[in-house]
Amino acid sequence: MKHTPTPCCFRCANRFLYSGMMVSVVASVVYAFVSGHLLEFWQQFTAAVCAIVALVWGSFYTTLRVELLREGISRRIWFFHRFTRWSLLQRVELSEFDTDGIFHCSLLFVFSEGEKIEISSRLFSPDDVKKLRDNLRTCGLLQRV
């Protein structure tokens, strides 16, 4: 590897939306319980399951963080952390396309131990993903087109 990319951090672009959705669902369930609208057991069970699913779904996106460091790539989700060194990087695959005026850019980091980490404009800021793409080209990790 010629150079390492400039350190940067990627967080889900819509994490505040997901946080708001989690709070809304949980608040609705709490309100339904407190107000007595859930009379049957199956209603209470369904509401509790919906609240749990909303918390798991939303917290995945609100805690998702990918960091490019000088030593490697760090990925965090919930309380889990995985770090992979640059020395194990085999290749970086770029996928770019434009669908109905919406530009999509995805970078897939493939490591020798079989691990893959994707940084995509589907989850992260498209401008930040484009900057990373250009940075990887400057470092020699990604071919120029």
Short mmCIF file of C-alpha atoms in Angstrom, two decimals:
data_model
loop_
_atom_site.label_atom_id
_atom_site.label_comp_id
_atom_site.label_asym_id
_atom_site.label_seq_id
_atom_site.Cartn_x
_atom_site.Cartn_y
_atom_site.Cartn_z
CA MET A 1 0.00 0.00 0.00
CA LYS A 2 1.39 3.37 -0.96
CA HIS A 3 -0.32 5.56 1.61
CA THR A 4 -3.12 5.30 4.12
CA PRO A 5 -6.29 7.32 3.66
CA THR A 6 -6.87 10.50 5.62
CA PRO A 7 -8.55 9.59 8.94
CA CYS A 8 -12.29 10.20 8.93
CA CYS A 9 -15.46 9.04 10.62
CA PHE A 10 -18.74 7.97 9.02
CA ARG A 11 -22.04 8.00 10.92
CA CYS A 12 -25.44 7.18 9.49
CA ALA A 13 -26.79 10.22 7.67
CA ASN A 14 -30.34 9.67 8.99
CA ARG A 15 -29.47 8.71 12.55
CA PHE A 16 -31.57 11.55 14.01
CA LEU A 17 -34.58 10.39 11.99
CA TYR A 18 -34.13 6.85 13.30
CA SER A 19 -33.77 8.18 16.85
CA GLY A 20 -36.99 10.15 16.47
CA MET A 21 -38.80 7.09 15.14
CA MET A 22 -37.62 5.00 18.09
CA VAL A 23 -38.80 7.60 20.60
CA SER A 24 -42.14 7.96 18.79
CA VAL A 25 -42.88 4.23 18.77
CA VAL A 26 -41.86 3.72 22.40
CA ALA A 27 -43.83 6.82 23.50
CA SER A 28 -46.89 5.55 21.63
CA VAL A 29 -46.65 2.15 23.29
CA VAL A 30 -46.21 3.68 26.73
CA TYR A 31 -49.19 5.96 26.13
CA ALA A 32 -51.33 3.03 24.97
CA PHE A 33 -50.43 1.06 28.11
CA VAL A 34 -50.97 3.97 30.51
CA SER A 35 -54.25 5.09 28.95
CA GLY A 36 -55.71 1.59 29.09
CA HIS A 37 -56.27 1.19 25.35
CA LEU A 38 -54.58 -2.22 25.32
CA LEU A 39 -57.09 -4.45 27.09
CA GLU A 40 -56.27 -7.86 25.66
CA PHE A 41 -53.04 -9.76 26.31
CA TRP A 42 -52.32 -10.15 22.59
CA GLN A 43 -52.59 -6.36 22.16
CA GLN A 44 -50.16 -5.74 25.01
CA PHE A 45 -47.78 -8.41 23.71
CA THR A 46 -47.87 -7.01 20.15
CA ALA A 47 -47.25 -3.46 21.38
CA ALA A 48 -44.30 -4.58 23.52
CA VAL A 49 -42.80 -6.53 20.61
CA CYS A 50 -43.21 -3.51 18.31
CA ALA A 51 -41.41 -1.29 20.84
CA ILE A 52 -38.54 -3.77 21.14
CA VAL A 53 -38.22 -4.16 17.37
CA ALA A 54 -38.22 -0.37 16.91
CA LEU A 55 -35.48 -0.01 19.53
CA VAL A 56 -33.30 -2.70 17.96
CA TRP A 57 -33.85 -1.39 14.43
CA GLY A 58 -33.26 2.25 15.28
CA SER A 59 -30.35 1.70 17.61
CA PHE A 60 -28.51 -0.23 14.90
CA TYR A 61 -28.48 2.85 12.69
CA THR A 62 -27.94 5.38 15.47
CA THR A 63 -24.89 3.53 16.84
CA LEU A 64 -23.38 2.55 13.47
CA ARG A 65 -19.97 4.18 13.02
CA VAL A 66 -17.12 3.42 10.63
CA GLU A 67 -13.78 5.12 11.22
CA LEU A 68 -10.80 5.14 8.92
CA LEU A 69 -7.71 5.46 11.07
CA ARG A 70 -4.00 5.51 10.25
CA GLU A 71 -3.71 1.87 11.39
CA GLY A 72 -6.89 0.47 9.79
CA ILE A 73 -10.68 0.52 9.74
CA SER A 74 -12.79 0.45 12.88
CA ARG A 75 -16.48 -0.48 12.78
CA ARG A 76 -18.82 -0.05 15.75
CA ILE A 77 -22.43 -1.18 16.11
CA TRP A 78 -24.17 -1.20 19.48
CA PHE A 79 -21.49 -2.37 21.93
CA PHE A 80 -19.54 -4.36 19.36
CA HIS A 81 -16.27 -3.14 17.94
CA ARG A 82 -14.19 -4.63 15.16
CA PHE A 83 -10.85 -3.29 14.01
CA THR A 84 -9.05 -4.45 10.86
CA ARG A 85 -5.52 -3.37 9.91
CA TRP A 86 -4.64 -1.85 6.55
CA SER A 87 -1.98 -4.53 6.10
CA LEU A 88 -4.78 -7.10 5.62
CA LEU A 89 -6.50 -5.08 2.87
CA GLN A 90 -6.65 -6.96 -0.43
CA ARG A 91 -8.62 -4.52 -2.56
CA VAL A 92 -11.20 -1.76 -2.63
CA GLU A 93 -14.14 -2.15 -5.01
CA LEU A 94 -15.99 0.91 -6.28
CA SER A 95 -19.59 0.87 -7.47
CA GLU A 96 -21.12 4.06 -8.87
CA PHE A 97 -24.37 4.55 -10.73
CA ASP A 98 -27.08 7.11 -11.28
CA THR A 99 -30.73 6.03 -11.05
CA ASP A 100 -33.42 8.55 -11.88
CA GLY A 101 -31.12 11.44 -11.02
CA ILE A 102 -29.99 9.95 -7.69
CA PHE A 103 -26.27 9.27 -7.59
CA HIS A 104 -25.09 6.24 -5.64
CA CYS A 105 -21.51 5.52 -4.59
CA SER A 106 -20.34 2.46 -2.69
CA LEU A 107 -16.86 1.45 -1.55
CA LEU A 108 -16.29 -2.16 -0.51
CA PHE A 109 -13.13 -2.89 1.46
CA VAL A 110 -12.15 -6.57 1.09
CA PHE A 111 -9.65 -7.98 3.59
CA SER A 112 -7.56 -11.15 3.45
CA GLU A 113 -9.32 -12.75 6.40
CA GLY A 114 -12.61 -12.66 4.49
CA GLU A 115 -14.01 -9.57 6.17
CA LYS A 116 -15.80 -6.97 4.07
CA ILE A 117 -16.71 -3.44 5.11
CA GLU A 118 -18.94 -1.31 2.91
CA ILE A 119 -19.17 2.47 3.01
CA SER A 120 -22.14 3.46 0.90
CA SER A 121 -24.14 6.58 0.12
CA ARG A 122 -27.24 4.56 1.05
CA LEU A 123 -26.34 5.00 4.73
CA PHE A 124 -23.70 7.70 4.87
CA SER A 125 -23.50 11.22 3.45
CA PRO A 126 -23.00 11.00 -0.34
CA ASP A 127 -20.58 13.94 -0.28
CA ASP A 128 -18.46 12.24 2.39
CA VAL A 129 -18.40 8.98 0.43
CA LYS A 130 -17.29 10.87 -2.70
CA LYS A 131 -14.51 12.58 -0.71
CA LEU A 132 -13.36 9.17 0.53
CA ARG A 133 -13.43 7.82 -3.03
CA ASP A 134 -11.19 10.68 -4.18
CA ASN A 135 -8.94 10.23 -1.15
CA LEU A 136 -8.53 6.50 -1.91
CA ARG A 137 -7.59 7.34 -5.49
CA THR A 138 -4.97 9.79 -4.25
CA CYS A 139 -3.55 7.10 -1.92
CA GLY A 140 -3.35 4.58 -4.74
CA LEU A 141 -5.88 2.20 -3.20
CA LEU A 142 -8.46 2.79 -5.92
CA GLN A 143 -7.91 2.91 -9.67
CA ARG A 144 -8.76 6.09 -11.54
CA VAL A 145 -11.48 5.76 -14.16
#
